[in-house]
Short mmCIF file of C-alpha atoms (C1' of nucleotides) in Angstrom, two decimals:
data_model
loop_
_atom_site.label_atom_id
_atom_site.label_comp_id
_atom_site.label_asym_id
_atom_site.label_seq_id
_atom_site.Cartn_x
_atom_site.Cartn_y
_atom_site.Cartn_z
CA MET C 1 193.02 53.69 -152.80
CA THR C 2 195.72 56.07 -151.59
CA VAL C 3 195.00 57.60 -148.24
CA ARG C 4 194.63 61.36 -148.47
CA THR C 5 194.19 63.66 -145.47
CA ARG C 6 194.26 67.38 -145.01
CA PHE C 7 194.68 70.16 -142.51
CA ALA C 8 192.41 73.06 -143.33
CA PRO C 9 192.86 76.06 -141.05
CA SER C 10 191.32 79.45 -141.67
CA PRO C 11 193.80 82.32 -141.60
CA THR C 12 192.21 84.46 -138.94
CA GLY C 13 194.97 84.41 -136.34
CA TYR C 14 198.01 82.50 -135.18
CA LEU C 15 198.35 78.74 -135.58
CA HIS C 16 196.59 77.35 -132.52
CA ILE C 17 198.12 74.52 -130.53
CA GLY C 18 194.82 72.61 -130.76
CA GLY C 19 194.93 72.96 -134.53
CA VAL C 20 198.42 71.58 -134.50
CA ARG C 21 197.19 68.48 -132.74
CA THR C 22 194.54 67.69 -135.34
CA ALA C 23 197.10 68.50 -138.03
CA LEU C 24 199.44 66.02 -136.36
CA TYR C 25 196.78 63.32 -136.35
CA SER C 26 196.04 63.96 -140.01
CA TRP C 27 199.71 63.99 -140.89
CA LEU C 28 200.38 60.79 -138.96
CA HIS C 29 197.47 59.01 -140.55
CA ALA C 30 198.73 59.90 -144.00
CA ARG C 31 202.34 59.04 -143.23
CA LYS C 32 201.43 55.76 -141.59
CA ASN C 33 199.45 54.65 -144.60
CA GLY C 34 201.85 55.89 -147.23
CA GLY C 35 199.31 58.53 -148.20
CA LYS C 36 199.32 62.21 -148.96
CA PHE C 37 198.87 65.11 -146.57
CA VAL C 38 197.43 68.33 -147.96
CA LEU C 39 197.45 71.85 -146.52
CA ARG C 40 194.44 73.90 -147.48
CA ILE C 41 193.83 77.47 -146.42
CA GLU C 42 190.15 78.19 -145.85
CA ASP C 43 190.10 81.89 -146.56
CA THR C 44 186.61 82.38 -147.93
CA ASP C 45 185.83 84.86 -145.18
CA ARG C 46 187.60 87.81 -146.73
CA GLU C 47 186.67 90.08 -143.87
CA ARG C 48 188.72 88.17 -141.36
CA SER C 49 191.39 86.42 -143.37
CA THR C 50 194.78 88.09 -143.40
CA GLN C 51 198.12 87.52 -145.07
CA GLU C 52 199.82 87.68 -141.68
CA SER C 53 197.75 84.75 -140.52
CA VAL C 54 198.61 82.78 -143.64
CA ASP C 55 202.28 83.45 -142.95
CA ALA C 56 201.83 82.43 -139.32
CA ILE C 57 200.28 79.12 -140.35
CA LEU C 58 203.05 78.39 -142.84
CA GLU C 59 205.74 79.37 -140.34
CA GLY C 60 204.13 77.27 -137.64
CA MET C 61 203.84 74.20 -139.83
CA GLU C 62 207.46 74.50 -140.80
CA TRP C 63 208.73 74.96 -137.27
CA ILE C 64 206.71 72.09 -135.88
CA GLY C 65 207.87 69.91 -138.75
CA LEU C 66 204.61 68.77 -140.32
CA ASP C 67 205.44 68.63 -143.99
CA TYR C 68 202.68 68.56 -146.56
CA ASP C 69 202.71 66.93 -149.98
CA GLU C 70 200.29 69.35 -151.61
CA GLY C 71 199.43 72.95 -150.94
CA PRO C 72 199.00 75.39 -149.56
CA ILE C 73 195.83 75.49 -151.61
CA PHE C 74 193.78 78.65 -151.20
CA GLN C 75 190.02 78.47 -151.42
CA THR C 76 189.88 81.99 -152.77
CA ASP C 77 191.55 80.62 -155.88
CA ARG C 78 188.69 78.22 -156.42
CA PHE C 79 185.64 80.46 -156.47
CA ASP C 80 184.83 79.52 -160.06
CA ARG C 81 184.63 75.89 -159.08
CA TYR C 82 182.37 76.61 -156.11
CA ALA C 83 180.06 78.68 -158.31
CA GLU C 84 179.87 75.72 -160.67
CA VAL C 85 178.80 73.34 -157.92
CA ILE C 86 176.30 75.82 -156.51
CA GLN C 87 174.76 76.11 -159.94
CA GLN C 88 174.66 72.33 -160.20
CA LEU C 89 172.81 72.09 -156.90
CA LEU C 90 170.40 74.79 -158.06
CA ASP C 91 169.79 72.96 -161.35
CA GLN C 92 169.22 69.68 -159.56
CA GLY C 93 166.68 71.29 -157.29
CA ASP C 94 168.86 70.68 -154.24
CA ALA C 95 169.34 74.36 -153.57
CA TYR C 96 167.20 77.46 -153.74
CA HIS C 97 167.26 81.22 -153.42
CA CYS C 98 166.21 82.64 -150.10
CA TYR C 99 165.04 86.22 -149.76
CA CYS C 100 164.65 86.38 -146.01
CA THR C 101 166.36 89.40 -144.53
CA ARG C 102 168.82 89.24 -141.65
CA GLU C 103 166.25 90.96 -139.48
CA GLU C 104 163.65 88.33 -140.28
CA LEU C 105 166.12 85.59 -139.49
CA ASP C 106 167.12 87.18 -136.20
CA GLU C 107 163.53 87.47 -135.18
CA MET C 108 162.83 83.89 -136.15
CA ARG C 109 165.69 82.62 -134.01
CA GLU C 110 164.71 84.76 -131.10
CA GLN C 111 161.23 83.36 -131.16
CA GLN C 112 162.46 79.81 -131.39
CA ARG C 113 164.71 80.30 -128.42
CA ALA C 114 161.82 81.79 -126.51
CA ASN C 115 159.85 78.63 -127.34
CA LYS C 116 162.76 76.54 -126.05
CA GLU C 117 163.45 75.24 -129.49
CA LYS C 118 166.69 74.88 -131.33
CA PRO C 119 167.14 77.92 -133.59
CA ARG C 120 166.97 76.83 -137.21
CA TYR C 121 165.81 78.22 -140.54
CA ASN C 122 162.12 77.52 -141.02
CA GLY C 123 162.27 76.89 -144.77
CA LYS C 124 160.11 79.83 -145.69
CA CYS C 125 161.63 80.27 -149.17
CA ARG C 126 162.18 76.58 -149.76
CA ASP C 127 159.24 76.08 -152.10
CA LEU C 128 159.06 79.48 -153.73
CA LYS C 129 157.99 78.98 -157.30
CA ASP C 130 159.03 82.20 -158.96
CA PRO C 131 162.56 83.40 -158.30
CA LYS C 132 162.33 87.11 -157.63
CA ASP C 133 164.90 88.68 -159.89
CA GLY C 134 166.64 91.78 -158.74
CA ARG C 135 166.12 91.12 -155.05
CA GLU C 136 169.05 90.33 -152.83
CA ALA C 137 169.18 86.62 -152.10
CA VAL C 138 171.34 83.95 -150.51
CA ILE C 139 171.36 80.38 -151.72
CA ARG C 140 170.45 77.59 -149.36
CA PHE C 141 171.01 73.87 -149.60
CA LYS C 142 167.79 71.87 -149.52
CA ASN C 143 168.45 69.51 -146.67
CA PRO C 144 166.44 66.26 -146.53
CA VAL C 145 163.42 66.64 -144.25
CA ASP C 146 163.40 63.28 -142.59
CA GLY C 147 165.52 60.23 -142.03
CA ASP C 148 168.78 59.90 -140.12
CA VAL C 149 172.32 60.73 -141.04
CA VAL C 150 174.80 58.25 -139.65
CA ILE C 151 178.43 59.11 -139.09
CA ASP C 152 180.72 56.16 -138.54
CA ASP C 153 183.29 58.19 -136.72
CA LEU C 154 186.70 56.57 -136.41
CA ILE C 155 187.22 58.13 -132.99
CA LYS C 156 183.74 58.54 -131.55
CA GLY C 157 182.00 55.58 -133.06
CA LYS C 158 178.52 55.71 -134.46
CA ILE C 159 176.79 59.08 -134.29
CA VAL C 160 173.20 59.35 -135.47
CA ILE C 161 171.54 62.66 -136.19
CA ASN C 162 167.99 63.09 -137.38
CA ASN C 163 167.48 65.40 -140.31
CA ARG C 164 164.84 67.19 -138.26
CA GLU C 165 167.71 68.71 -136.29
CA LEU C 166 169.22 70.21 -139.39
CA ASP C 167 168.06 73.13 -141.46
CA ASP C 168 168.68 74.52 -144.91
CA LEU C 169 172.09 76.07 -144.54
CA ILE C 170 173.38 78.96 -146.60
CA ILE C 171 175.89 77.89 -149.22
CA ALA C 172 176.26 81.23 -150.98
CA ARG C 173 176.09 84.67 -149.42
CA SER C 174 174.09 87.46 -150.99
CA ASP C 175 177.27 88.75 -152.59
CA GLY C 176 177.61 85.37 -154.29
CA THR C 177 180.61 84.11 -152.33
CA PRO C 178 180.44 80.52 -151.09
CA THR C 179 180.39 79.61 -147.41
CA TYR C 180 182.38 77.13 -145.38
CA ASN C 181 180.09 74.11 -145.51
CA LEU C 182 179.93 74.27 -149.28
CA THR C 183 183.62 74.85 -149.87
CA VAL C 184 184.80 72.04 -147.59
CA VAL C 185 182.50 69.62 -149.32
CA VAL C 186 183.61 70.64 -152.79
CA ASP C 187 187.27 70.63 -151.84
CA ASP C 188 187.26 67.40 -149.90
CA LEU C 189 185.57 65.76 -152.86
CA ASP C 190 187.70 67.37 -155.57
CA MET C 191 190.87 66.72 -153.64
CA LYS C 192 189.83 63.12 -153.13
CA MET C 193 190.15 63.11 -149.40
CA THR C 194 189.73 59.66 -147.92
CA HIS C 195 189.81 60.71 -144.27
CA ILE C 196 188.51 63.90 -142.75
CA ILE C 197 190.32 64.32 -139.44
CA ARG C 198 189.38 67.47 -137.55
CA GLY C 199 188.30 68.90 -134.22
CA ASP C 200 185.01 67.72 -132.78
CA ASP C 201 183.63 71.24 -132.88
CA HIS C 202 182.78 70.12 -136.42
CA VAL C 203 180.65 67.09 -135.60
CA ASN C 204 177.54 69.19 -136.01
CA ASN C 205 178.61 70.21 -139.48
CA THR C 206 179.31 66.70 -140.58
CA PRO C 207 175.72 65.52 -141.20
CA ARG C 208 175.07 68.61 -143.32
CA GLN C 209 178.21 67.95 -145.30
CA ILE C 210 177.30 64.31 -145.72
CA ASN C 211 173.91 65.34 -147.08
CA MET C 212 175.55 67.64 -149.60
CA MET C 213 178.02 64.98 -150.60
CA LYS C 214 175.16 62.62 -151.19
CA ALA C 215 173.33 65.24 -153.23
CA LEU C 216 176.42 65.50 -155.39
CA GLY C 217 176.43 61.76 -155.79
CA ALA C 218 179.80 61.38 -154.16
CA GLU C 219 181.31 58.52 -152.27
CA LEU C 220 181.73 59.44 -148.60
CA PRO C 221 185.14 59.82 -146.99
CA LYS C 222 185.71 58.49 -143.48
CA PHE C 223 185.42 60.91 -140.61
CA ALA C 224 187.39 61.19 -137.38
CA HIS C 225 186.62 63.91 -134.85
CA ALA C 226 189.27 64.55 -132.25
CA PRO C 227 188.15 66.16 -129.00
CA MET C 228 189.12 69.66 -128.03
CA ILE C 229 191.96 70.49 -125.69
CA LEU C 230 190.85 72.06 -122.43
CA GLY C 231 192.62 74.56 -120.21
CA ASP C 232 193.19 73.80 -116.54
CA ASP C 233 189.83 75.33 -115.67
CA GLY C 234 188.05 72.75 -117.83
CA LYS C 235 187.16 75.29 -120.48
CA ARG C 236 188.23 75.08 -124.07
CA LEU C 237 191.88 76.07 -124.37
CA SER C 238 192.21 79.71 -125.27
CA LYS C 239 194.50 82.65 -124.96
CA ARG C 240 193.65 83.34 -121.37
CA HIS C 241 195.13 79.96 -120.42
CA GLY C 242 198.55 81.07 -121.60
CA ALA C 243 200.38 79.99 -124.70
CA VAL C 244 198.13 78.82 -127.52
CA SER C 245 200.09 79.98 -130.53
CA VAL C 246 202.49 77.28 -131.63
CA MET C 247 205.25 79.84 -132.16
CA GLN C 248 204.96 80.87 -128.55
CA TYR C 249 206.33 77.45 -127.68
CA ARG C 250 209.39 78.10 -129.75
CA ASP C 251 209.82 81.45 -128.04
CA ASP C 252 209.46 79.81 -124.65
CA GLY C 253 212.26 77.38 -125.41
CA PHE C 254 210.58 74.14 -126.43
CA PHE C 255 211.75 71.70 -129.06
CA PRO C 256 209.19 71.13 -131.80
CA GLN C 257 209.69 67.40 -131.20
CA ALA C 258 208.72 67.83 -127.55
CA VAL C 259 205.59 69.76 -128.44
CA LEU C 260 204.61 67.14 -131.00
CA ASN C 261 205.34 64.35 -128.55
CA TYR C 262 203.23 66.04 -125.90
CA LEU C 263 200.34 66.67 -128.27
CA LEU C 264 200.45 63.08 -129.46
CA ARG C 265 200.28 61.65 -125.93
CA LEU C 266 197.48 64.02 -125.02
CA GLY C 267 194.53 61.83 -125.88
CA TRP C 268 196.43 58.91 -127.30
CA SER C 269 198.76 56.30 -125.91
CA HIS C 270 200.79 53.27 -126.80
CA GLY C 271 201.12 51.18 -123.67
CA ASP C 272 203.35 52.86 -121.12
CA GLN C 273 205.55 54.60 -123.66
CA GLU C 274 206.00 58.33 -123.13
CA ILE C 275 208.73 59.32 -125.56
CA PHE C 276 208.20 58.86 -129.28
CA ASN C 277 210.49 59.91 -132.08
CA ARG C 278 209.05 60.61 -135.52
CA GLU C 279 209.45 57.07 -136.75
CA GLU C 280 207.82 55.60 -133.67
CA MET C 281 204.94 58.04 -133.87
CA ILE C 282 204.27 56.98 -137.43
CA GLU C 283 204.73 53.30 -136.67
CA PHE C 284 202.51 53.12 -133.61
CA PHE C 285 199.88 55.76 -134.29
CA ASN C 286 196.39 54.61 -135.02
CA ILE C 287 193.59 57.11 -135.41
CA GLU C 288 191.11 54.68 -133.91
CA ASN C 289 193.04 54.67 -130.65
CA VAL C 290 192.54 58.37 -130.11
CA ASN C 291 190.57 59.01 -126.94
CA GLY C 292 187.07 60.35 -127.49
CA ALA C 293 187.13 62.43 -124.34
CA PRO C 294 188.56 65.95 -124.17
CA SER C 295 191.83 66.30 -122.27
CA THR C 296 193.39 69.04 -120.23
CA PHE C 297 196.58 70.72 -121.30
CA ASN C 298 199.34 70.35 -118.72
CA THR C 299 202.40 72.50 -119.22
CA GLN C 300 204.33 70.66 -116.49
CA LYS C 301 204.36 67.48 -118.47
CA LEU C 302 205.37 69.30 -121.62
CA ILE C 303 208.30 70.78 -119.69
CA TRP C 304 209.29 67.33 -118.52
CA LEU C 305 209.25 66.04 -122.07
CA ASN C 306 211.29 69.00 -123.19
CA GLU C 307 213.89 68.19 -120.52
CA GLN C 308 214.09 64.65 -121.82
CA TYR C 309 214.80 65.98 -125.30
CA ILE C 310 217.42 68.44 -124.08
CA LYS C 311 219.16 65.61 -122.28
CA THR C 312 219.13 63.04 -125.02
CA LEU C 313 219.06 64.68 -128.44
CA PRO C 314 222.34 64.71 -130.38
CA VAL C 315 224.27 67.85 -129.47
CA ASN C 316 224.12 69.12 -133.02
CA GLU C 317 220.38 69.03 -132.94
CA VAL C 318 220.31 70.88 -129.65
CA ILE C 319 222.58 73.51 -131.13
CA ALA C 320 220.34 73.82 -134.16
CA HIS C 321 217.42 74.83 -131.97
CA LEU C 322 219.43 76.66 -129.34
CA GLN C 323 220.90 79.01 -131.91
CA TRP C 324 217.62 80.86 -132.35
CA HIS C 325 217.62 81.67 -128.64
CA LEU C 326 221.27 82.65 -128.62
CA ASP C 327 220.57 85.10 -131.42
CA ASN C 328 217.41 86.25 -129.75
CA GLN C 329 219.29 86.90 -126.51
CA ASN C 330 222.23 88.48 -128.29
CA LEU C 331 224.79 85.98 -127.15
CA ASP C 332 227.73 85.42 -129.45
CA THR C 333 229.33 82.06 -128.73
CA THR C 334 232.02 82.15 -131.39
CA ASN C 335 234.68 83.33 -128.94
CA GLY C 336 234.82 80.95 -126.04
CA PRO C 337 234.48 77.26 -125.28
CA ALA C 338 232.97 74.94 -127.86
CA LEU C 339 229.20 75.26 -127.61
CA GLY C 340 228.79 71.51 -127.76
CA GLU C 341 230.90 71.01 -124.64
CA VAL C 342 229.01 73.70 -122.79
CA ILE C 343 225.74 72.00 -123.70
CA GLU C 344 227.04 68.67 -122.46
CA ALA C 345 227.84 70.28 -119.14
CA HIS C 346 224.44 71.95 -118.83
CA ARG C 347 221.90 69.73 -120.54
CA ASP C 348 221.00 67.82 -117.37
CA ARG C 349 219.88 70.94 -115.60
CA ALA C 350 217.98 72.94 -118.21
CA LYS C 351 214.24 72.82 -118.67
CA THR C 352 214.05 74.90 -121.79
CA LEU C 353 216.33 76.15 -124.55
CA LYS C 354 215.54 79.69 -123.54
CA GLU C 355 216.77 79.01 -120.04
CA LEU C 356 219.81 77.16 -121.35
CA ALA C 357 220.81 80.07 -123.54
CA ALA C 358 220.48 82.45 -120.62
CA THR C 359 222.52 80.37 -118.18
CA ILE C 360 225.58 79.83 -120.33
CA ARG C 361 226.32 83.49 -120.86
CA TYR C 362 229.21 83.62 -118.40
CA TYR C 363 231.32 81.35 -120.59
CA TYR C 364 231.30 83.93 -123.32
CA GLU C 365 230.89 87.26 -121.63
CA ASP C 366 232.14 88.77 -118.39
CA PHE C 367 229.48 89.62 -115.88
CA SER C 368 229.37 93.05 -114.33
CA GLU C 369 228.11 92.06 -110.91
CA TYR C 370 227.60 89.03 -108.69
CA ASP C 371 224.23 87.57 -107.98
CA GLU C 372 223.22 89.51 -104.90
CA LYS C 373 222.07 86.65 -102.74
CA ALA C 374 225.01 84.50 -103.77
CA SER C 375 227.67 87.05 -102.93
CA LYS C 376 225.98 87.91 -99.67
CA LYS C 377 225.90 84.29 -98.65
CA HIS C 378 229.26 83.09 -99.87
CA PHE C 379 231.61 86.05 -99.68
CA LYS C 380 232.62 86.04 -96.02
CA THR C 381 235.48 87.57 -94.09
CA ALA C 382 237.79 84.69 -94.89
CA THR C 383 236.85 84.50 -98.53
CA ALA C 384 239.55 86.78 -99.92
CA ASN C 385 242.16 84.58 -98.35
CA ILE C 386 240.62 81.36 -99.66
CA LEU C 387 240.21 82.68 -103.17
CA GLN C 388 243.77 83.98 -103.17
CA ASN C 389 244.98 80.52 -102.26
CA VAL C 390 243.00 78.92 -105.07
CA LEU C 391 244.19 81.61 -107.42
CA ASP C 392 247.80 80.77 -106.61
CA LYS C 393 247.24 77.05 -107.09
CA LEU C 394 245.43 77.53 -110.37
CA THR C 395 247.98 80.00 -111.67
CA ALA C 396 250.68 77.41 -111.17
CA LEU C 397 248.81 74.84 -113.22
CA ASP C 398 250.42 73.70 -116.46
CA SER C 399 247.53 71.65 -117.65
CA TRP C 400 244.07 73.27 -117.66
CA GLN C 401 241.95 70.14 -117.42
CA ALA C 402 239.06 69.20 -115.18
CA ASP C 403 241.11 66.72 -113.15
CA SER C 404 244.08 69.01 -112.60
CA ILE C 405 241.74 71.83 -111.64
CA ASN C 406 239.99 69.52 -109.24
CA ASN C 407 243.34 68.61 -107.63
CA ALA C 408 244.25 72.24 -107.23
CA ILE C 409 240.98 73.02 -105.47
CA LYS C 410 241.45 70.06 -103.17
CA ALA C 411 244.99 71.18 -102.40
CA THR C 412 243.59 74.49 -101.18
CA CYS C 413 241.09 72.67 -98.97
CA GLU C 414 243.83 70.61 -97.38
CA GLU C 415 246.22 73.46 -96.95
CA LEU C 416 243.64 75.67 -95.28
CA GLU C 417 242.06 72.71 -93.51
CA LEU C 418 238.67 73.52 -94.91
CA GLY C 419 235.92 71.35 -96.35
CA MET C 420 234.87 71.68 -99.94
CA GLY C 421 231.75 73.37 -98.67
CA LYS C 422 233.80 76.35 -97.55
CA VAL C 423 235.80 76.70 -100.74
CA GLY C 424 233.50 75.59 -103.55
CA PRO C 425 230.62 78.05 -103.26
CA ALA C 426 232.85 81.13 -103.04
CA LEU C 427 234.87 79.93 -105.98
CA ARG C 428 231.72 79.33 -107.99
CA VAL C 429 230.35 82.77 -107.32
CA ALA C 430 233.72 84.31 -108.13
CA VAL C 431 234.00 82.65 -111.52
CA THR C 432 230.39 82.40 -112.67
CA GLY C 433 228.75 85.22 -110.77
CA SER C 434 226.08 82.90 -109.43
CA ALA C 435 225.64 80.08 -106.94
CA VAL C 436 224.57 77.57 -109.57
CA SER C 437 226.67 75.86 -112.19
CA PRO C 438 227.87 72.41 -113.22
CA SER C 439 230.63 70.91 -111.09
CA LEU C 440 233.46 73.36 -110.54
CA ASP C 441 236.25 71.50 -112.28
CA ILE C 442 234.22 71.22 -115.49
CA THR C 443 232.95 74.78 -115.23
CA LEU C 444 236.44 76.26 -114.77
CA ALA C 445 237.85 74.07 -117.50
CA LEU C 446 235.25 75.47 -119.89
CA VAL C 447 235.55 79.08 -118.77
CA GLY C 448 239.26 78.85 -119.53
CA LYS C 449 242.40 79.66 -117.57
CA ASP C 450 242.75 83.32 -118.47
CA LYS C 451 239.16 84.24 -117.69
CA THR C 452 239.18 82.18 -114.50
CA LEU C 453 242.31 83.80 -113.10
CA GLU C 454 241.10 87.22 -114.10
CA ARG C 455 237.77 86.74 -112.37
CA LEU C 456 239.42 85.32 -109.29
CA LYS C 457 241.61 88.37 -108.97
CA ALA C 458 238.58 90.58 -109.29
CA ALA C 459 236.78 88.55 -106.67
CA VAL C 460 239.66 88.77 -104.21
CA ALA C 461 239.65 92.52 -104.63
CA PHE C 462 235.90 92.61 -104.25
CA ALA C 463 235.99 90.52 -101.07
CA ILE C 464 238.71 92.65 -99.52
CA ALA C 465 236.88 95.86 -100.39
CA LYS C 466 233.62 94.51 -99.03
CA TYR C 467 235.03 94.07 -95.54
CA ALA C 468 237.37 97.05 -95.63
CA ASN C 469 234.33 99.26 -95.87
CA LEU C 470 232.75 97.91 -92.75
"C1'" G W 1 166.66 75.89 -124.12
"C1'" U W 2 167.40 72.03 -128.11
"C1'" C W 3 170.70 68.51 -130.33
"C1'" C W 4 175.52 65.95 -130.27
"C1'" C W 5 179.78 64.14 -127.56
"C1'" C W 6 182.32 62.68 -123.06
"C1'" A W 7 183.18 60.49 -117.78
"C1'" U W 8 189.61 55.60 -114.07
"C1'" C W 9 194.56 59.05 -109.21
"C1'" G W 10 195.08 66.72 -109.16
"C1'" U W 11 196.68 66.00 -114.75
"C1'" C W 12 197.73 62.54 -119.27
"C1'" U W 13 196.46 57.58 -119.54
"C1'" A W 14 196.55 51.49 -119.31
"C1'" G W 15 192.35 48.36 -118.72
"C1'" C W 16 188.78 45.84 -123.93
"C1'" G W 17 183.72 40.55 -117.83
"C1'" G W 18 187.52 37.53 -113.25
"C1'" U W 19 193.82 42.68 -112.02
"C1'" U W 20 196.77 43.42 -104.95
"C1'" A W 21 193.16 48.68 -110.82
"C1'" G W 22 199.34 49.40 -114.05
"C1'" G W 23 202.53 53.57 -116.03
"C1'" A W 24 203.85 58.89 -116.65
"C1'" C W 25 203.72 64.26 -114.92
"C1'" A W 26 203.12 66.87 -110.39
"C1'" C W 27 203.60 66.26 -105.03
"C1'" C W 28 206.07 63.95 -100.48
"C1'" G W 29 210.17 61.01 -98.29
"C1'" C W 30 215.10 58.52 -98.60
"C1'" C W 31 219.80 57.75 -101.34
"C1'" C W 32 223.62 60.01 -104.52
"C1'" U W 33 226.06 64.95 -104.20
"C1'" U W 34 231.39 70.71 -103.74
"C1'" U W 35 226.05 74.28 -105.56
"C1'" C W 36 221.77 73.55 -108.70
"C1'" A W 37 220.06 69.82 -111.26
"C1'" C W 38 220.11 64.68 -113.31
"C1'" G W 39 219.60 59.90 -111.61
"C1'" G W 40 218.06 55.70 -108.23
"C1'" C W 41 214.56 53.77 -104.58
"C1'" G W 42 209.96 54.28 -102.04
"C1'" G W 43 205.16 56.73 -100.86
"C1'" U W 44 200.23 59.47 -100.99
"C1'" A W 45 196.41 59.34 -104.73
"C1'" A W 46 191.27 57.08 -109.05
"C1'" C W 47 186.91 53.56 -111.34
"C1'" C W 48 180.81 60.36 -110.72
"C1'" G W 49 175.85 58.41 -108.54
"C1'" G W 50 171.74 54.97 -108.99
"C1'" G W 51 169.48 50.98 -111.22
"C1'" G W 52 169.81 46.66 -114.20
"C1'" U W 53 172.37 42.17 -117.25
"C1'" U W 54 175.77 38.30 -115.34
"C1'" C W 55 178.19 33.14 -111.20
"C1'" A W 56 181.26 37.68 -111.80
"C1'" A W 57 181.02 44.93 -113.95
"C1'" G W 58 185.96 50.01 -113.96
"C1'" U W 59 184.67 47.07 -118.28
"C1'" C W 60 177.89 45.75 -121.21
"C1'" C W 61 172.68 48.41 -120.99
"C1'" C W 62 169.38 52.33 -118.95
"C1'" C W 63 168.52 56.75 -116.02
"C1'" G W 64 170.49 60.69 -113.41
"C1'" U W 65 174.51 64.13 -112.45
"C1'" G W 66 178.65 66.73 -114.12
"C1'" G W 67 181.73 68.63 -118.11
"C1'" G W 68 182.52 69.94 -123.26
"C1'" G W 69 180.72 71.22 -128.17
"C1'" A W 70 177.13 73.05 -131.76
"C1'" C W 71 172.87 75.96 -132.85
"C1'" G W 72 175.87 82.82 -138.04
"C1'" C W 73 175.14 85.70 -145.02
"C1'" C W 74 182.38 82.58 -139.20
"C1'" A W 75 185.28 78.64 -140.20
#
RNA sequence: GUCCCCAUCGUCUAGCGGUUAGGACACCGCCCUUUCACGGCGGUAACCGGGGUUCAAGUCCCCGUGGGGACGCCA
């Protein structure tokens, strides 16, 4: 039997990072077993579902790189089918109309809580003989009264729930529209899902769904419930912990590969290996190795992974993802040094693509002022003289290469009898505007001769003016 | 409150009855170094508590405790 898995988000907001992790597990399980991965949009709640959210999910899936073989399938397109199954359940005697009002239900729950009981529907309308036509009614599934439901969870192991804990859940609202627990069951069955991989906030729904599947005479799929991701305060990860929308990670400068890698290792491991490319993820992943305990999201480690990717990914791939940030930050790199060479010079010191894009600006655009701290610290009384000397040496250069530039700088050091520590920093600030850059020879080589000389002249003038005013 | 799940360094984890309890992030040293980083080497740091089972328990069982989840005409 072909393995079939799905990711079934409801479009009521952005694509959550926790959702991405269960999607990843589903995707990996399908890919590993040569199966199919389906994207299904659970939009039966028309009040809260929005087109923007649908777009956000689609955009997120594309950016993160989880490709699906079927879908997106919208549940709102399948209402006829749900109505059919609801009718079947009614005909079989496995469902019934319930006329209890919301007020009655609220009161019932309140009383149960007061009695320290678990709030559940008391089955008042369960055995009503004569359907009362014309009165507003919901339809409830007739859950078995006794016996146990056993879930052989691939991640959590055996979970046993007694039917006494369950109640007759609503499968159709009074307006006739189907509810979640009914639609998932119908869809997972119709779409021939073999493995239901989802967050463990659904474990409580699973026995109900199993009961419905049984009532429909279906063969049960396998279940795997992955634990939630927690924020650093031990609470379920949410907006107040920072970034939870997957697209926020793009905006913050992360590679989708790094995010995926991080999410994979959060709650799963393969020996001591930390870095996994797509092929390795698929090869080594095993749903049964997923940790049953919830884990805490740690941005520091994600940043570390991202650094590893910046350092090692082929330059073209770095460019492909960096471009979005360059555009976003309005930096045009067409006139200036080859972007690939600039990346090579900077990749060992950037944590994120956003940061990388921001730090390479001086290769392509002139800066209007020096970093305040840097100029204060490195532009001293003698600086104008030093920079003038370097300027002369560099001007005389025929070949604008890292090694010749390096020789010229050293010549200045010797001539003025100064250490590199006296010359380098001032030169760096003069040419880049800041106290941080790759090694000077490489930096100047990339900035180019014309720009370098121009900036040096400006710096000499600046240094002279600075002390003339005192 | 009731039911379900979970429990190894601060964090992510390895461990699947016998280990000096391993790795990674973070942190702290040292080295490298023209800045900032990268990198290299080293260090601090954990089996929630109590009972069992066993020659032997981080590993198996039970009870506590702690944390998470669920209890909607949401999904």
